[in-house]
Every structure is written in C-alpha cells, then in structure tokens.
C-alpha cells in the first residue's frame, strides 16, 4: 500500500524520496527490517496472549531428554511468522504482481490448514489433530492452484536471448558494455536443471516426443509434479519442526538462498551475465522473501532453546508451502533435493523407518528399526546429543547445501 502511495506521490508531485520505493533493494531492506521489528516486538505480545488463553503444547511421552519440561509451552506461534510476513508485503510489495498474489494465497491457505490442525489439538484435546488425509487434501488443493496459475496465467512468462547470430552482431555494434536484445515474452514450462550445460528443460518434452500436438496437454504432467513438490516440501518442513529452532533456522537459510535466485532471475543484467533464465516480474518476489526471512529470524528470538513458543503446524506447514512455491515460481524446483536437503533426509528417515519396521514385522514377526527414533533429529537426541548441538549442526549442513545450490549458477 505504501508502494502505491509513494508511486502516486512521485508521479503526481515528484515528492522527495518517493522514487526510492521503485527500487527492489530499498523495499527489500525495509521489508526485512519491518518483519524483524514486528516479530520481535509484537511476537512477545502474541506469546503472552497464547499463554493467557492456555494454548499450550501437549507433549507425547517419547522418552526424550528435556521433553517433559516443554509441556505447556505456547504453540500456534506460526501466527507470528504469518503476520510478520504479510504486513510488510501488503505495505511494500506490488500487490498486482502475480507472483506476490500466488505467495499470499499460499501463506493464507497453508496457514489455515495448520491453524485448524493446532486448534483441534489444543482446544479439542485431540493429540492427532487434523486427520492426515485432510492435510494431504489441503496440500494437493494448493498444488492444484499453483500448478494451474503457473501454467495458464498470461503474466507468468520467461524471456530468452535473441538467436545467437543476432546476439553476435548486436555485441559487435553496441560494444561489450551493452546488453543484447532479449526475445519476446513466452509462455513455457521450462525449468532449470542443475550441474549441466544448457541447463534448461521443458516439461512439455516429456510427452511432445510422441507427437508435437501433445505439447498443449503438458499441464497433465506439470500440475501433478507441482502437487508432489508442494506436498513433499510442506511435509518435510512439518517433520523438521521437532526441536527448538531447527525448522525456523533451516528454513531461513533456504529462503535467503531462494531470494538470491529470485533476484538474479528477475534482473535482466544479472540473468544475462550468469546466462540463466530471465523471468520478467519475478524480482518482486524478493520483497516477499526478505519479509519472510525477517519473520523467521525474528521468530527464532523466542524459539531457540529453551523455546518460549512453538510454531506448531500453523508455522511449519506454511513454511514448507512457501518454500515449495518460491522454488517453482523461480524455476528452481529441481534444486530442492539439494537446497532442502535437511527436509529431504527428515522425510526419508521417517519413510525408511516405517517401511523397514513393517517389512521386518511381516517377515520376522518382530518390527526392527534403522534409527533409534525418527525423524532423524530424534535419532541424535536418543544418542545423547543436546538439542542445541543438533540444531546448530543441522544449520551448518544447511549452509553448506545452500552454498552448493548457489554454486550451480555457474558450475555446469
């Protein structure tokens, strides 16, 4: 809203300083500062309100050290993250931008599902919360919305360079400091493949090799892929939220990395220099990303060990959904196994544990386990590691994965 106000002041009255709001860098800096202030200052008030309403965590006995002390800690703290993200975005972002709209829908949609789950756990005293099939249904619904918008909306396009001969002649005429002309905007399902030269892949090729006419039905392939990514990443974030600070800290690292990709992909100069896909209007996602990163870091103020508040499914499902949509919108979803490696191993540890237990029970009559406990962070707790050490080491691994992801910009 401030974005439109200062745009009006600049256009109508040439108001001093109003032009600053045209720059992504300025609005991004303002977004992260504002979200940090909201989450740290007003976060405490929200925590106090949750305590007043006795919205506390009911801890299941899992035999983990320090577990019983956490009973009664306020949950639903994901509200802090959601509010601290949306307020700066509504004030500073271009709300007509389709990518911003998509991220707001994701936040509200997944936040509502998570809130309903936490509400059932807290007020209905049902430790299972929202049945799993309804969570999956909600994730599938969001994936369907995101996939349809990405495929059908006219504002979601890419631009490629003019053909190589034109680029060579332009560079000879314009000089090295001038940019070659980009081609027209085009609707395409092209995405980025890491670690390979000419690293762009069009999903439509999965079926168009049979017949070129089938390319128009590529949505049959693309939308289920989007649904799978949204479901997998949101569940991964949900499983990672098991010890103080782990999900919020790991997610902040991932989100800031995606912010770099959104920035360079939405900037014609950087995308040309790095020889990556130029995605018009996607740079506006940087405002959302910085606000979201600030909200996560601010939430950590109260969520680090010993936590004063838990994010609950209100936070973890929302975080996972946003990360998935950011990766899809910036055409970097195939980097998720690297960038979201923490989420991936947490997911895999549960899948392997459950599958092996069922298999051995059927074969030997007694279920056996691969890990002392799953998800993986509980395995290390069972081994006697303090949760603060586990969290910091997971963060370090997350930083390494983030650096490796960024390196893919040039390592091909």
Coordinates of C-alpha atoms in Angstrom, one line a residue:
X1 CA 0.0 0.0 0.0
X2 CA 2.9 2.3 0.8
X3 CA 4.3 1.2 -2.6
X4 CA 1.2 2.6 -4.4
X5 CA 1.1 5.7 -2.2
X6 CA 4.7 6.8 -2.9
X7 CA 4.3 5.8 -6.5
X8 CA 1.4 8.3 -6.7
X9 CA 3.3 11.0 -4.8
X10 CA 6.2 10.6 -7.2
X11 CA 4.1 10.6 -10.4
X12 CA 1.8 13.5 -9.2
X13 CA 4.0 15.7 -7.1
X14 CA 7.6 14.5 -7.5
X15 CA 7.7 14.1 -3.7
X16 CA 11.3 14.0 -2.5
X17 CA 12.4 10.4 -1.7
X18 CA 9.3 8.8 -3.1
X19 CA 11.3 7.4 -6.0
X20 CA 13.1 5.1 -3.6
X21 CA 10.1 2.9 -3.5
X22 CA 10.7 2.0 -7.1
X23 CA 13.9 0.1 -6.2
X24 CA 13.6 -3.5 -5.1
X25 CA 16.8 -3.2 -3.0
X26 CA 15.2 -0.4 -0.9
X27 CA 11.9 -2.1 -0.4
X28 CA 13.6 -5.4 0.4
X29 CA 15.7 -3.8 3.1
X30 CA 12.6 -2.1 4.5
X31 CA 10.7 -5.4 4.4
X32 CA 13.2 -7.4 6.4
X33 CA 13.6 -4.6 9.0
X34 CA 9.9 -4.3 9.4
X35 CA 9.3 -8.0 9.7
X36 CA 12.1 -8.3 12.2
X37 CA 10.6 -5.5 14.3
X38 CA 7.1 -6.9 14.2
X39 CA 8.2 -10.5 15.0
X40 CA 10.4 -9.5 17.9
X41 CA 8.4 -6.7 19.4
X42 CA 4.8 -7.9 18.9
X43 CA 5.8 -11.5 19.0
X44 CA 6.1 -11.3 22.8
X45 CA 2.6 -9.9 23.0
X46 CA 1.3 -12.8 20.9
X47 CA 3.1 -15.3 23.1
X48 CA 1.6 -13.7 26.2
X49 CA -1.9 -13.9 24.6
X50 CA -1.4 -17.6 23.8
X51 CA -0.4 -18.2 27.4
X52 CA -3.4 -16.3 28.7
X53 CA -5.7 -18.5 26.6
X54 CA -3.7 -21.5 27.8
X55 CA -2.9 -22.5 24.2
X56 CA 0.0 -24.8 25.3
X57 CA 1.7 -27.8 23.7
X58 CA 0.6 -31.2 24.9
X59 CA 3.7 -33.3 24.7
X60 CA 3.6 -37.0 24.0
X61 CA 5.9 -39.2 26.0
X62 CA 8.7 -40.3 23.7
X63 CA 11.5 -40.8 26.2
X64 CA 13.5 -37.8 25.1
X65 CA 15.7 -35.8 27.5
X66 CA 14.1 -32.5 28.5
X67 CA 10.8 -33.4 26.8
X68 CA 8.5 -33.1 29.9
X69 CA 9.8 -29.5 30.6
X70 CA 8.3 -28.4 27.3
X71 CA 4.7 -29.3 28.2
X72 CA 2.5 -26.2 28.3
X73 CA 4.8 -24.1 26.1
X74 CA 2.6 -21.9 23.9
X75 CA 2.0 -23.3 20.4
X76 CA 0.5 -21.8 17.3
X77 CA 3.5 -19.4 17.2
X78 CA 3.4 -19.7 13.4
X79 CA 0.9 -16.8 13.6
X80 CA 3.9 -14.6 14.4
X81 CA 5.6 -15.7 11.2
X82 CA 2.5 -15.2 9.1
X83 CA 1.6 -11.8 10.5
X84 CA 5.2 -10.6 10.4
X85 CA 5.4 -11.6 6.7
X86 CA 2.1 -10.4 5.4
X87 CA 2.2 -6.9 6.9
X88 CA 5.5 -5.8 5.2
X89 CA 4.3 -7.4 2.0
X90 CA 1.0 -5.6 1.9
X91 CA 2.7 -2.3 2.6
X92 CA 5.8 -2.6 0.4
X93 CA 5.1 -5.0 -2.5
X94 CA 3.3 -4.6 -5.8
X95 CA 0.1 -6.4 -5.0
X96 CA -0.9 -6.6 -8.6
X97 CA 2.2 -8.9 -9.3
X98 CA 1.0 -12.4 -9.9
X99 CA 4.0 -13.9 -8.0
X100 CA 3.1 -11.9 -4.9
X101 CA -0.5 -12.9 -5.2
X102 CA 0.5 -16.6 -5.5
X103 CA 2.6 -16.3 -2.4
X104 CA -0.1 -14.6 -0.4
X105 CA -2.6 -17.3 -1.4
X106 CA 0.0 -20.0 -0.3
X107 CA 0.5 -18.3 3.1
X108 CA -3.2 -18.0 3.9
X109 CA -4.1 -21.4 2.5
X110 CA -1.4 -23.4 4.4
X111 CA -1.7 -21.2 7.4
X112 CA -5.4 -22.0 7.6
X113 CA -4.7 -25.8 7.4
X114 CA -2.0 -25.6 10.0
X115 CA -4.2 -23.5 12.3
X116 CA -7.1 -25.9 12.1
X117 CA -4.7 -28.8 13.0
X118 CA -3.3 -26.9 16.0
X119 CA -6.8 -25.8 17.0
X120 CA -8.1 -29.4 17.1
X121 CA -5.0 -30.5 19.1
X122 CA -5.3 -27.6 21.6
X123 CA -9.0 -27.0 22.1
X124 CA -10.5 -30.3 21.2
X125 CA -7.7 -32.1 23.2
X126 CA -7.1 -34.5 20.3
X127 CA -3.4 -35.1 20.0
X128 CA -3.7 -36.4 16.5
X129 CA -5.1 -33.1 15.3
X130 CA -6.5 -32.8 11.8
X131 CA -6.6 -36.3 10.1
X132 CA -3.7 -36.8 7.7
X133 CA -6.0 -37.3 4.7
X134 CA -7.4 -33.8 5.2
X135 CA -3.9 -32.3 5.4
X136 CA -2.9 -34.1 2.2
X137 CA -6.1 -32.9 0.6
X138 CA -5.3 -29.3 1.5
X139 CA -1.7 -29.6 0.2
X140 CA -3.0 -31.2 -3.1
X141 CA -5.5 -28.3 -3.4
X142 CA -2.8 -25.7 -3.1
X143 CA -0.6 -27.6 -5.6
X144 CA -3.5 -27.7 -8.0
X145 CA -4.0 -23.9 -7.6
X146 CA -0.3 -23.2 -8.0
X147 CA 0.1 -25.5 -11.0
X148 CA -2.9 -24.0 -12.8
X149 CA -1.8 -20.4 -12.2
X150 CA 1.8 -21.2 -13.4
X151 CA 0.5 -22.9 -16.5
X152 CA -2.5 -20.8 -17.5
X153 CA -1.8 -17.2 -16.3
X154 CA -0.6 -14.9 -19.0
X155 CA 1.7 -12.9 -16.6
X156 CA 4.0 -15.9 -15.9
X157 CA 6.5 -16.0 -18.7
X158 CA 10.2 -16.1 -19.5
X159 CA 12.4 -14.2 -21.9
X160 CA 15.3 -15.7 -23.9
X161 CA 18.1 -14.0 -25.8
X162 CA 17.6 -13.3 -29.4
X163 CA 19.1 -16.0 -31.7
X164 CA 22.9 -16.4 -31.4
X165 CA 23.7 -14.7 -34.8
X166 CA 21.7 -11.6 -33.7
X167 CA 23.4 -11.5 -30.4
X168 CA 26.9 -11.6 -32.0
X169 CA 26.0 -8.8 -34.4
X170 CA 24.5 -6.7 -31.6
X171 CA 27.5 -7.1 -29.4
X172 CA 29.8 -6.1 -32.3
X173 CA 27.7 -3.0 -33.0
X174 CA 26.8 -2.0 -29.4
X175 CA 30.0 -2.8 -27.6
X176 CA 30.8 -5.1 -24.7
X177 CA 29.0 -2.9 -22.1
X178 CA 25.6 -3.0 -23.9
X179 CA 23.1 -5.8 -23.4
X180 CA 21.9 -7.8 -26.3
X181 CA 18.2 -7.6 -27.1
X182 CA 16.0 -10.2 -25.4
X183 CA 13.4 -12.0 -27.3
X184 CA 9.6 -11.6 -26.7
X185 CA 7.9 -13.0 -23.5
X186 CA 6.8 -16.5 -24.0
X187 CA 4.6 -19.0 -22.1
X188 CA 6.7 -22.1 -21.4
X189 CA 7.2 -24.9 -18.9
X190 CA 10.9 -24.5 -19.0
X191 CA 12.8 -25.1 -15.7
X192 CA 16.4 -25.3 -14.6
X193 CA 18.5 -28.5 -14.4
X194 CA 21.5 -28.1 -12.1
X195 CA 25.1 -29.1 -13.0
X196 CA 24.6 -29.4 -16.7
X197 CA 25.4 -27.1 -19.6
X198 CA 22.5 -25.5 -21.5
X199 CA 20.6 -26.4 -18.3
X200 CA 17.0 -25.8 -19.3
X201 CA 14.4 -28.4 -19.6
X202 CA 10.8 -28.1 -20.9
X203 CA 8.3 -30.3 -19.2
X204 CA 6.3 -30.5 -22.4
X205 CA 9.0 -32.6 -23.9
X206 CA 8.0 -35.5 -21.6
X207 CA 5.0 -36.1 -23.9
X208 CA 5.7 -34.0 -27.1
X209 CA 8.2 -36.5 -28.3
X210 CA 5.3 -38.8 -29.1
X211 CA 3.6 -36.1 -31.1
X212 CA 4.2 -32.3 -31.2
X213 CA 0.5 -31.8 -30.9
X214 CA 0.6 -33.2 -27.4
X215 CA 2.6 -30.3 -26.1
X216 CA -0.6 -28.4 -25.4
X217 CA -1.5 -31.1 -22.9
X218 CA 1.7 -30.7 -20.9
X219 CA -0.4 -29.5 -17.9
X220 CA -1.3 -33.1 -17.4
X221 CA 2.4 -33.7 -16.5
X222 CA 3.2 -30.3 -14.9
X223 CA 0.4 -29.9 -12.4
X224 CA 0.9 -33.3 -10.7
X225 CA 4.6 -32.5 -10.4
X226 CA 3.7 -29.2 -8.7
X227 CA 1.3 -31.0 -6.4
X228 CA 4.0 -33.5 -5.5
X229 CA 6.6 -30.8 -4.7
X230 CA 4.2 -28.7 -2.6
X231 CA 3.1 -31.8 -0.6
X232 CA 6.6 -33.2 -0.1
X233 CA 8.3 -29.9 0.9
X234 CA 5.5 -28.9 3.3
X235 CA 5.5 -32.3 5.0
X236 CA 9.3 -32.1 5.2
X237 CA 9.2 -28.8 7.0
X238 CA 6.5 -30.2 9.3
X239 CA 8.7 -33.2 10.2
X240 CA 11.7 -30.9 10.8
X241 CA 9.8 -28.9 13.4
X242 CA 10.7 -31.3 16.2
X243 CA 13.3 -29.4 18.4
X244 CA 13.8 -25.8 19.3
X245 CA 14.9 -23.6 16.4
X246 CA 15.5 -26.3 13.9
X247 CA 12.7 -25.7 11.4
X248 CA 12.9 -21.9 11.6
X249 CA 16.6 -21.6 11.3
X250 CA 16.9 -24.2 8.5
X251 CA 14.1 -22.5 6.6
X252 CA 15.7 -19.0 6.9
X253 CA 18.8 -20.4 5.2
X254 CA 16.7 -21.9 2.4
X255 CA 14.6 -18.8 1.9
X256 CA 17.5 -16.4 1.7
X257 CA 19.1 -18.7 -0.9
X258 CA 15.9 -18.6 -2.9
X259 CA 15.9 -14.9 -2.5
X260 CA 19.3 -14.8 -4.4
X261 CA 17.8 -16.8 -7.2
X262 CA 14.7 -14.7 -7.4
X263 CA 16.8 -11.5 -7.5
X264 CA 19.1 -12.6 -10.3
X265 CA 16.3 -14.3 -12.3
X266 CA 14.2 -11.2 -12.2
X267 CA 17.1 -8.9 -13.2
X268 CA 17.9 -8.7 -16.9
X269 CA 21.5 -7.7 -16.2
X270 CA 22.4 -10.4 -13.7
X271 CA 20.5 -13.1 -15.6
X272 CA 22.4 -12.2 -18.8
X273 CA 25.7 -12.2 -17.0
X274 CA 25.1 -15.5 -15.4
X275 CA 23.5 -16.9 -18.5
X276 CA 20.4 -18.0 -16.7
X277 CA 16.7 -17.8 -17.4
X278 CA 15.3 -14.3 -17.3
X279 CA 11.8 -14.3 -15.6
X280 CA 10.0 -10.9 -16.0
X281 CA 8.4 -9.5 -12.9
X282 CA 9.7 -12.3 -10.7
X283 CA 12.1 -9.9 -8.9
X284 CA 9.1 -8.7 -6.9
X285 CA 9.2 -12.0 -5.0
X286 CA 12.3 -10.6 -3.3
X287 CA 10.1 -8.3 -1.2
X288 CA 8.1 -11.3 0.0
X289 CA 11.3 -13.4 0.6
X290 CA 13.0 -10.7 2.7
X291 CA 9.9 -10.2 4.7
X292 CA 9.5 -13.9 5.2
X293 CA 13.2 -14.3 6.2
X294 CA 12.9 -11.5 8.7
X295 CA 9.9 -13.1 10.2
X296 CA 11.7 -16.4 10.6
X297 CA 14.8 -14.8 12.2
X298 CA 12.6 -12.8 14.5
X299 CA 10.6 -15.9 15.5
X300 CA 14.0 -17.5 16.4
X301 CA 14.4 -14.9 19.1
X302 CA 11.7 -16.8 21.0
X303 CA 12.1 -20.2 19.5
X304 CA 15.7 -21.0 20.2
X305 CA 16.5 -23.3 23.2
X306 CA 14.7 -23.2 25.6
X307 CA 11.8 -22.2 23.4
X308 CA 9.3 -19.7 24.7
X309 CA 6.9 -20.6 21.8
X310 CA 6.5 -23.4 19.2
X311 CA 5.4 -22.6 15.7
X312 CA 3.0 -25.6 15.5
X313 CA 1.6 -26.8 12.2
X314 CA 0.4 -23.2 11.7
X315 CA 4.0 -22.3 11.0
X316 CA 5.7 -25.5 9.7
X317 CA 3.1 -26.3 7.0
X318 CA 3.1 -22.6 5.9
X319 CA 6.9 -22.5 5.7
X320 CA 7.0 -25.7 3.6
X321 CA 4.3 -24.4 1.3
X322 CA 6.0 -21.1 0.7
X323 CA 9.4 -22.6 0.1
X324 CA 7.9 -25.0 -2.5
X325 CA 6.1 -22.2 -4.3
X326 CA 9.1 -20.0 -4.3
X327 CA 11.2 -22.7 -5.9
X328 CA 8.6 -23.5 -8.5
X329 CA 8.0 -19.8 -9.4
X330 CA 11.7 -19.1 -9.8
X331 CA 12.0 -22.3 -11.9
X332 CA 14.5 -23.8 -9.5
X333 CA 12.3 -26.7 -8.2
X334 CA 14.9 -29.4 -9.3
X335 CA 17.3 -27.8 -6.9
X336 CA 15.0 -28.7 -4.0
X337 CA 16.7 -32.0 -3.1
X338 CA 20.0 -30.1 -2.6
X339 CA 18.7 -26.9 -1.1
X340 CA 16.1 -28.5 1.1
X341 CA 18.4 -31.5 1.9
X342 CA 17.5 -31.2 5.6
X343 CA 13.8 -31.6 4.8
X344 CA 14.6 -34.4 2.5
X345 CA 16.6 -36.5 5.0
X346 CA 14.0 -35.9 7.7
X347 CA 11.3 -37.2 5.3
X348 CA 13.4 -40.1 4.1
X349 CA 14.3 -41.1 7.7
X350 CA 10.6 -41.5 8.6
X351 CA 9.8 -43.3 5.3
X352 CA 12.7 -45.7 5.8
X353 CA 11.9 -46.3 9.4
X354 CA 8.3 -47.1 8.9
X355 CA 8.9 -49.2 5.8
X356 CA 11.6 -51.3 7.4
X357 CA 9.6 -51.8 10.6
X358 CA 6.6 -53.1 8.6
X359 CA 8.8 -55.3 6.4
X360 CA 10.7 -56.9 9.3
X361 CA 7.5 -57.4 11.3
X362 CA 5.9 -59.2 8.4
X363 CA 9.0 -61.3 7.7
X364 CA 10.3 -62.0 11.2
X365 CA 7.3 -61.4 13.3
X366 CA 9.0 -58.5 15.1
X367 CA 9.5 -55.0 13.8
X368 CA 13.1 -53.7 13.6
X369 CA 14.3 -50.1 13.3
X370 CA 17.1 -48.5 11.3
X371 CA 17.2 -45.4 13.5
X372 CA 16.9 -45.2 17.3
X373 CA 13.9 -42.9 16.5
X374 CA 12.6 -40.9 13.6
X375 CA 12.7 -38.2 12.3
X376 CA 16.5 -38.1 12.1
X377 CA 16.9 -35.3 14.7
X378 CA 15.3 -37.5 17.3
X379 CA 17.8 -40.3 16.5
X380 CA 20.6 -37.9 17.6
X381 CA 18.7 -37.0 20.7
X382 CA 18.4 -40.7 21.6
X383 CA 22.1 -40.9 21.2
X384 CA 22.6 -38.3 23.9
X385 CA 23.4 -35.2 21.9
X386 CA 21.9 -32.0 23.3
X387 CA 19.3 -30.5 21.1
X388 CA 21.2 -27.2 20.8
X389 CA 24.1 -29.0 19.3
X390 CA 21.9 -31.0 16.9
X391 CA 20.2 -27.8 15.7
X392 CA 23.5 -25.8 15.1
X393 CA 25.0 -28.8 13.2
X394 CA 21.9 -29.1 11.1
X395 CA 22.2 -25.4 10.4
X396 CA 25.8 -25.8 9.3
X397 CA 24.8 -28.6 6.9
X398 CA 22.0 -26.4 5.6
X399 CA 24.5 -23.5 4.9
X400 CA 26.8 -25.9 3.1
X401 CA 23.9 -27.1 1.0
X402 CA 22.8 -23.5 0.3
X403 CA 26.3 -22.6 -0.9
X404 CA 26.4 -25.7 -3.1
X405 CA 23.0 -24.6 -4.5
X406 CA 24.2 -21.1 -5.3
X407 CA 27.3 -22.5 -7.0
X408 CA 25.1 -24.2 -9.5
X409 CA 24.6 -20.8 -11.1
X410 CA 28.0 -21.2 -12.7
X411 CA 29.0 -24.8 -12.1
X412 CA 27.7 -26.7 -15.1

